[in-house]
Amino acid sequence: MHENKNSASETELSISSLSCVDSERGKEHGKDSENLVQRKCSCLFHREGPLPYPAKSRQGYCTGELVGNETYHSKLLHEVQSFRESEARNQQSGARRVQLLNEEMAENVSSMMSYTEYQPSSANGCLRPEFNEGIKAVHLSDDTFRKVSVMKWTTDDVVSWLESVGMEKFSPAFKAQNITGQDVASIDMELLDSLGISSIQDRELILSRLYELQHPDSGSGHVAQIKGIFQQIPSFESDRESDVSSNGSRKMSFIGEEKQHIDDNIVVRSLKIWHDVKGHPVDTTVMVTSQMTSHDVIVSVLNENDVMDEPSLFTLTRVTMDSNTGEVCTFDLTKEDYPSVIHQTSQKNPEIKARLELRSNKTHQVKVIYDMDEEITTFKMFDVSTMCTCGELLSIAASAYCFPDVSQYCLQAISDKEISQEVGTTKLLLLYNCKTYKMMEKQETVEITRKSSADQLEGISNRKSRIWQKDHSSESRFGKKVSHQEDLSELREGLIEKDKIICQLQLENEAYQVDRRQAHDLRSLFSVMEREMKRGQADLLNKYKMLDQQLSTIRNKSSGILGHEDEVDILQHILIVTSQQIQLVEQRERLLQTQLVTAQANLRPDPLVIQHLKYQLSDTDFCLLDLKQQQADIYRQLKMARRQLAKMYKTAVDPDRFSIFKLIQELGYSPSILHQVVTLNLDMSSNKCDFILGHDSHSRPVVKHADENSSLQKGDHIIEINGASVTHFNESELSKQLLQAASNLCIVVLRKTTNCELKIQEKTEEAESIREDLSLTMIELESIQDENRDIKSELERVSVERIQLQEKNSDLEAQREEIHTQFEQHRQEVQAQIKQFQEQLQKKEKEIQDLKNQVSGPASGLKAALQGLSRKSSILSQLSDGGIKTTINGGPVDSANELHNGDKVLSYEAYGEVPIWQSLQMAPKGDILQALKDQVLENQQQKSYLDHLLTAVIDNAPNLVQVVDQGIGILDQNALDLKARSEEFC
């Protein structure tokens, strides 16, 4: 009994919990579905607490045990019924899936059977008899009309000719205007406009037929008629092909092996095509014939400009402009149009200027993948247009991969979700909207289809066996009496397994979240490392610039300290060293290029090795470019130094020009004494002059006196003041020149130097120190370059790690999608079970209501007796409290009114016809106590009788107890208080 009670309680708990969760789900629809399923699972299996039907004492009538047993049976019946329904649905859905898979298998088999090689047949065998007769009629009609001159044709002859060449739709217009042979021979645009023929295609057709009539030797009329007949033939897999041979003649190949060679070089003219296939707008003049189509002209233009692009990526457009209105019109020519004829007709109107342009219709790029073997996969990128077909892309890819037979390969479109489907050769790429395609052999696609079909058949057989086993087990279980505990345990095990699956999915989701966080951390680390690397590169660049500035400063110092000859020698030495370094770097570059070509030529090239070689090659190119720039700078400096040295030599030997030697000689100094020319900038804003000028014995300006803080020295000979030579100025002119200088005074003086040997030694030592600094700078520069290489290698490693992280992230995204799909499927199954549980619960509630209605009649008598007992108990409580109180106080009796309004049977039972309160109003206390004892004894006898009655009802009809328990409260709190007070009073 206790086991049944616990099982029923747990089952009812599951139903109520599911109902509660379902109601909460409607209110909290915005929350995550994973939390909802987790709450459901916790309600089903992990809830602890008291049972919903507590077991009461025997005296409280133990209703929980009986109701729980009834609920257990109803719940079990509901679960059995729902299990049967689910099995029937699974069987129906399984049969439907088997039917669908069989149909899909039949389609796959039919598609595999369609890959058969086409056996070409002769062209005559493919043609129907009426087409052969049509070809003969073309020859006869042409011969008939060519016997008579066009100029002698009447209107009827013109109409007959139009009908014979397939232009009968223009016959009414020609007949209405009375067009004769003379009008046809001199036809122009105005005549066509008057006839109402405005379409360019119609005009082209009329002019081409007229040209064929006037030039019978061209043979193009037969070709045009044969082409028109062949266009009416139903399309085959091997359609007609046309190409232009090397000698200019055109070959047309129709279905089969029979080919006709037709010479189109009858009318040849030059045609100017404007294009920008090389990146800049130019025009190309090509020689075309009247029978060359737009496709042939495009091929000729591309061949003239040595462009290897596919002709289908270009379109020939005719651009016209009206000279009067300035209106510009464009018209795209199809592949079958004749641009020579169209351009010739458009040039007849002088007011309209026309030209042909070759325009590119490239819109995007697609990737074509090809598996060379099981381990090596390669891909190529191709430019395509929106109007490009899959067959054209297949031919382009096959020519790029050097596959001669295109018919042995096919394309598969790979979408963003990595779902591949085979594409049709005649369909446009725009229909698939994919950027990645895979080229495969047709045998591989057949093997893949067969393998997938075999896997599908095996899955179908497994599903059929499982469905049969479930059906057989259900029939055997419900055909005889089976323990409900076993069914319940099986259902519970199924729920536990589903809970385990949910827990596993949650664990996988947590693992995915952890991996995702790790990937985010790695990306953050990579971004930080990238920023650090950029910062390090910036620091190295700044440091390199500082060292370069120091080097330039040192070179300037060396050029200022050393003589021009020493500077030329140093620059020549540096130039030689730089040239040697350039040779070494070029040798290294050639070696790296050889290694890169060798690595790419391997059957299984290592991408990391190739990438590393490319990085080294780019680093070498950068270093070589830097060295060449340094070499150019050094060469320029050397050239300037040599020019300056030559200028100095020329100045020293030229007697006509002013020189320092001549000046020294004129001033009377000994040539053995060294002099130097010094340029000084003096600030005259304070209007104070810290020097005195005068003239020497040779009447040359000289400094007579100078302060200690002055830049001038006593004995300095003034040569220039602010760019003007003052060597021959007198005092007045010199004073005027000084006054003209406003605030800044630039003076060039000739100063005698002392201690020349000591200064030369100091300059030599300073030059040596500069050379040492230069060597140290070069060493530091080499170390910085090594550090830069290390940083580049680290950047390469980080880039490889980034690629790996991206691949791992893509795998994690795929796992997350799979987990989410499984989770959604399980959630839908749980919702279906909840719905079944709710339906069964409503059915049971309806059955309970029916049972209540059935037992309402027998329970009315028992209900009346229980109501009387409750009223008696209330009267005794009022009598014990209110009656004695009124006797003692002597006031109005409120309890008497209550007795009068209540059940009067109990009032008159104690003392006959007289009410109890009247007979005991003046009675002594002993009489009152004796009356109360008698009444309590009577109540106890009635209670024992009711106990026996209820025991019999519980044993024979337990359903009545539930009805009575719901109708009245037999264990009312007032009755319990009355019982306690009565026992205490007695």
Short mmCIF file of C-alpha atoms in Angstrom, two decimals, residues 615-875:
data_model
loop_
_atom_site.label_atom_id
_atom_site.label_comp_id
_atom_site.label_asym_id
_atom_site.label_seq_id
_atom_site.Cartn_x
_atom_site.Cartn_y
_atom_site.Cartn_z
CA TYR A 615 58.30 36.26 -45.70
CA GLN A 616 62.06 35.89 -45.98
CA LEU A 617 61.92 36.91 -49.64
CA SER A 618 59.87 40.02 -48.82
CA ASP A 619 62.32 40.88 -46.00
CA THR A 620 65.22 40.50 -48.42
CA ASP A 621 63.47 42.70 -50.98
CA PHE A 622 62.94 45.37 -48.32
CA CYS A 623 66.59 45.19 -47.27
CA LEU A 624 67.75 45.33 -50.90
CA LEU A 625 65.55 48.35 -51.57
CA ASP A 626 66.95 50.09 -48.50
CA LEU A 627 70.54 49.37 -49.55
CA LYS A 628 69.89 50.63 -53.07
CA GLN A 629 68.40 53.81 -51.63
CA GLN A 630 71.50 54.25 -49.44
CA GLN A 631 73.70 53.62 -52.47
CA ALA A 632 71.83 56.30 -54.44
CA ASP A 633 72.17 58.78 -51.55
CA ILE A 634 75.89 58.05 -51.17
CA TYR A 635 76.41 58.37 -54.90
CA ARG A 636 74.64 61.73 -54.87
CA GLN A 637 76.74 62.94 -51.93
CA LEU A 638 79.89 61.72 -53.66
CA LYS A 639 78.95 63.57 -56.81
CA MET A 640 78.32 66.78 -54.86
CA ALA A 641 81.62 66.39 -52.99
CA ARG A 642 83.51 65.88 -56.23
CA ARG A 643 81.82 68.93 -57.74
CA GLN A 644 82.72 71.01 -54.68
CA LEU A 645 86.31 69.76 -54.81
CA ALA A 646 86.55 70.64 -58.49
CA LYS A 647 85.10 74.07 -57.71
CA MET A 648 87.72 74.61 -55.01
CA TYR A 649 90.48 73.59 -57.40
CA LYS A 650 89.12 75.95 -60.02
CA THR A 651 88.84 78.82 -57.51
CA ALA A 652 92.39 78.26 -56.31
CA VAL A 653 93.93 78.42 -59.79
CA ASP A 654 91.66 81.11 -61.32
CA PRO A 655 93.45 84.54 -61.06
CA ASP A 656 90.40 86.50 -62.21
CA ARG A 657 88.10 85.38 -59.40
CA PHE A 658 88.32 86.42 -55.79
CA SER A 659 90.20 83.90 -53.71
CA ILE A 660 91.43 83.68 -50.20
CA PHE A 661 95.00 83.35 -51.40
CA LYS A 662 94.79 86.51 -53.44
CA LEU A 663 93.20 88.32 -50.53
CA ILE A 664 95.97 87.18 -48.18
CA GLN A 665 98.55 88.32 -50.70
CA GLU A 666 96.87 91.69 -51.09
CA LEU A 667 96.65 92.16 -47.32
CA GLY A 668 100.35 91.53 -47.00
CA TYR A 669 100.27 88.41 -44.90
CA SER A 670 102.74 85.62 -45.33
CA PRO A 671 101.36 82.60 -47.19
CA SER A 672 102.89 80.35 -44.55
CA ILE A 673 100.50 81.76 -41.95
CA LEU A 674 97.14 80.04 -42.08
CA HIS A 675 93.95 82.09 -42.34
CA GLN A 676 90.31 81.18 -42.26
CA VAL A 677 87.16 82.86 -43.48
CA VAL A 678 84.56 83.19 -40.64
CA THR A 679 80.91 84.19 -41.08
CA LEU A 680 79.38 85.89 -38.03
CA ASN A 681 75.75 86.89 -37.31
CA LEU A 682 75.52 89.82 -34.88
CA ASP A 683 72.41 91.13 -33.12
CA MET A 684 72.21 94.95 -33.41
CA SER A 685 68.78 95.38 -31.80
CA SER A 686 70.28 96.83 -28.56
CA ASN A 687 71.89 99.71 -30.51
CA LYS A 688 75.19 98.90 -28.81
CA CYS A 689 78.32 98.19 -30.75
CA ASP A 690 80.97 96.14 -28.99
CA PHE A 691 83.64 96.69 -31.64
CA ILE A 692 85.45 99.53 -33.41
CA LEU A 693 86.29 99.42 -37.10
CA GLY A 694 89.17 101.14 -38.82
CA HIS A 695 91.59 100.80 -41.69
CA ASP A 696 95.02 99.31 -41.86
CA SER A 697 98.03 100.57 -43.78
CA HIS A 698 96.60 99.19 -46.99
CA SER A 699 93.26 101.03 -46.43
CA ARG A 700 91.41 97.75 -45.77
CA PRO A 701 88.62 97.60 -43.14
CA VAL A 702 89.85 95.97 -39.98
CA VAL A 703 88.63 95.57 -36.40
CA LYS A 704 90.63 97.94 -34.20
CA HIS A 705 89.01 97.01 -30.92
CA ALA A 706 86.53 94.31 -29.73
CA ASP A 707 85.11 93.48 -26.30
CA GLU A 708 85.74 90.17 -24.61
CA ASN A 709 82.17 88.99 -25.16
CA SER A 710 82.14 90.03 -28.78
CA SER A 711 82.23 87.51 -31.59
CA LEU A 712 84.76 89.63 -33.47
CA GLN A 713 88.42 89.68 -32.60
CA LYS A 714 91.00 92.39 -32.88
CA GLY A 715 92.75 92.17 -36.21
CA ASP A 716 89.85 90.60 -38.16
CA HIS A 717 89.70 91.96 -41.71
CA ILE A 718 86.18 92.78 -42.87
CA ILE A 719 85.37 91.22 -46.24
CA GLU A 720 81.56 91.39 -46.56
CA ILE A 721 78.69 93.05 -44.68
CA ASN A 722 75.24 91.60 -45.41
CA GLY A 723 76.46 90.16 -48.70
CA ALA A 724 78.17 93.35 -49.97
CA SER A 725 81.95 93.36 -50.43
CA VAL A 726 83.55 96.18 -48.33
CA THR A 727 87.25 95.53 -48.93
CA HIS A 728 87.61 98.88 -50.79
CA PHE A 729 85.14 100.97 -48.70
CA ASN A 730 86.27 104.11 -46.85
CA GLU A 731 85.05 105.07 -43.40
CA SER A 732 81.90 106.94 -44.53
CA GLU A 733 80.84 104.17 -46.86
CA LEU A 734 81.54 101.58 -44.15
CA SER A 735 79.50 103.56 -41.58
CA LYS A 736 76.62 103.90 -44.05
CA GLN A 737 76.69 100.16 -44.70
CA LEU A 738 76.58 99.43 -40.95
CA LEU A 739 73.65 101.84 -40.44
CA GLN A 740 71.68 100.20 -43.25
CA ALA A 741 71.79 96.88 -41.37
CA ALA A 742 68.69 96.95 -39.17
CA SER A 743 68.87 94.38 -36.40
CA ASN A 744 70.77 91.50 -37.94
CA LEU A 745 74.32 92.01 -39.15
CA CYS A 746 76.05 89.27 -41.17
CA ILE A 747 79.82 89.91 -41.37
CA VAL A 748 82.39 87.80 -43.19
CA VAL A 749 85.91 88.30 -41.82
CA LEU A 750 89.35 86.94 -42.59
CA ARG A 751 90.95 85.74 -39.36
CA LYS A 752 94.46 84.59 -38.76
CA THR A 753 94.67 81.20 -37.04
CA THR A 754 97.20 80.21 -34.37
CA ASN A 755 98.46 76.86 -33.08
CA CYS A 756 97.63 75.19 -36.37
CA GLU A 757 99.41 71.93 -35.58
CA LEU A 758 97.55 71.54 -32.28
CA LYS A 759 94.21 72.24 -33.96
CA ILE A 760 95.01 69.77 -36.75
CA GLN A 761 95.74 67.11 -34.15
CA GLU A 762 92.48 67.88 -32.35
CA LYS A 763 90.55 67.67 -35.59
CA THR A 764 92.24 64.36 -36.40
CA GLU A 765 91.32 62.91 -33.02
CA GLU A 766 87.77 64.16 -33.41
CA ALA A 767 87.61 62.48 -36.83
CA GLU A 768 88.84 59.22 -35.30
CA SER A 769 86.17 59.40 -32.59
CA ILE A 770 83.56 60.07 -35.26
CA ARG A 771 84.71 56.98 -37.19
CA GLU A 772 84.41 54.89 -34.02
CA ASP A 773 80.92 56.27 -33.38
CA LEU A 774 80.03 55.44 -36.96
CA SER A 775 81.19 51.82 -36.55
CA LEU A 776 79.25 51.48 -33.31
CA THR A 777 76.19 52.92 -34.98
CA MET A 778 76.47 50.41 -37.81
CA ILE A 779 76.76 47.55 -35.30
CA GLU A 780 73.70 48.80 -33.41
CA LEU A 781 71.82 49.11 -36.71
CA GLU A 782 72.61 45.48 -37.54
CA SER A 783 71.35 44.39 -34.11
CA ILE A 784 68.14 46.34 -34.69
CA GLN A 785 67.71 44.63 -38.04
CA ASP A 786 68.15 41.23 -36.37
CA GLU A 787 65.55 42.19 -33.78
CA ASN A 788 63.22 43.25 -36.57
CA ARG A 789 63.64 39.84 -38.22
CA ASP A 790 62.79 38.12 -34.91
CA ILE A 791 59.65 40.25 -34.62
CA LYS A 792 58.64 39.32 -38.16
CA SER A 793 59.10 35.62 -37.41
CA GLU A 794 57.00 36.04 -34.27
CA LEU A 795 54.36 37.80 -36.34
CA GLU A 796 54.39 34.89 -38.77
CA ARG A 797 53.91 32.41 -35.92
CA VAL A 798 51.05 34.48 -34.50
CA SER A 799 49.42 34.60 -37.94
CA VAL A 800 49.56 30.80 -38.18
CA GLU A 801 48.04 30.50 -34.70
CA ARG A 802 45.33 32.91 -35.73
CA ILE A 803 44.46 30.77 -38.73
CA GLN A 804 44.30 27.68 -36.50
CA LEU A 805 42.06 29.51 -34.04
CA GLN A 806 39.73 30.55 -36.86
CA GLU A 807 39.47 26.92 -38.00
CA LYS A 808 38.79 25.79 -34.43
CA ASN A 809 36.17 28.52 -34.06
CA SER A 810 34.42 27.32 -37.21
CA ASP A 811 34.39 23.76 -35.81
CA LEU A 812 32.96 25.02 -32.53
CA GLU A 813 30.25 26.92 -34.39
CA ALA A 814 29.27 23.74 -36.22
CA GLN A 815 29.14 21.81 -32.92
CA ARG A 816 27.01 24.54 -31.38
CA GLU A 817 24.55 24.36 -34.27
CA GLU A 818 24.31 20.60 -33.90
CA ILE A 819 23.75 20.84 -30.13
CA HIS A 820 21.10 23.49 -30.64
CA THR A 821 19.30 21.29 -33.18
CA GLN A 822 19.29 18.30 -30.81
CA PHE A 823 18.09 20.51 -27.98
CA GLU A 824 15.19 21.84 -30.06
CA GLN A 825 14.15 18.31 -31.03
CA HIS A 826 14.13 17.17 -27.40
CA ARG A 827 12.20 20.28 -26.34
CA GLN A 828 9.52 19.56 -28.91
CA GLU A 829 9.22 15.97 -27.68
CA VAL A 830 8.84 17.14 -24.06
CA GLN A 831 6.16 19.64 -25.10
CA ALA A 832 4.26 16.86 -26.87
CA GLN A 833 4.38 14.71 -23.70
CA ILE A 834 3.15 17.64 -21.59
CA LYS A 835 0.22 18.13 -23.92
CA GLN A 836 -0.68 14.44 -23.66
CA PHE A 837 -0.52 14.60 -19.85
CA GLN A 838 -2.84 17.62 -19.78
CA GLU A 839 -5.39 15.95 -22.02
CA GLN A 840 -5.42 12.83 -19.82
CA LEU A 841 -5.77 14.97 -16.69
CA GLN A 842 -8.85 16.71 -18.13
CA LYS A 843 -10.40 13.34 -18.97
CA LYS A 844 -9.87 12.09 -15.38
CA GLU A 845 -11.36 15.25 -13.91
CA LYS A 846 -14.44 14.71 -16.05
CA GLU A 847 -14.72 11.10 -14.82
CA ILE A 848 -14.44 12.26 -11.19
CA GLN A 849 -17.24 14.76 -11.73
CA ASP A 850 -19.43 12.00 -13.14
CA LEU A 851 -18.73 9.82 -10.07
CA LYS A 852 -19.64 12.71 -7.80
CA ASN A 853 -22.98 13.07 -9.52
CA GLN A 854 -23.60 9.32 -9.15
CA VAL A 855 -22.94 9.22 -5.36
CA SER A 856 -24.71 12.51 -4.51
CA GLY A 857 -28.02 10.70 -3.73
CA PRO A 858 -26.81 8.10 -1.14
CA ALA A 859 -24.63 10.66 0.55
CA SER A 860 -27.51 13.10 1.31
CA GLY A 861 -28.73 11.14 4.37
CA LEU A 862 -25.29 10.84 5.87
CA LYS A 863 -24.71 14.50 5.20
CA ALA A 864 -27.91 15.46 7.09
CA ALA A 865 -26.92 13.31 10.09
CA LEU A 866 -23.47 14.87 10.20
CA GLN A 867 -25.00 18.36 10.02
CA GLY A 868 -27.29 17.54 12.93
CA LEU A 869 -24.36 16.27 14.97
CA SER A 870 -22.43 19.46 14.26
CA ARG A 871 -25.41 21.61 15.32
CA LYS A 872 -25.78 19.63 18.54
CA SER A 873 -22.13 20.15 19.32
CA SER A 874 -22.46 23.90 18.75
CA ILE A 875 -25.57 24.05 20.97
#
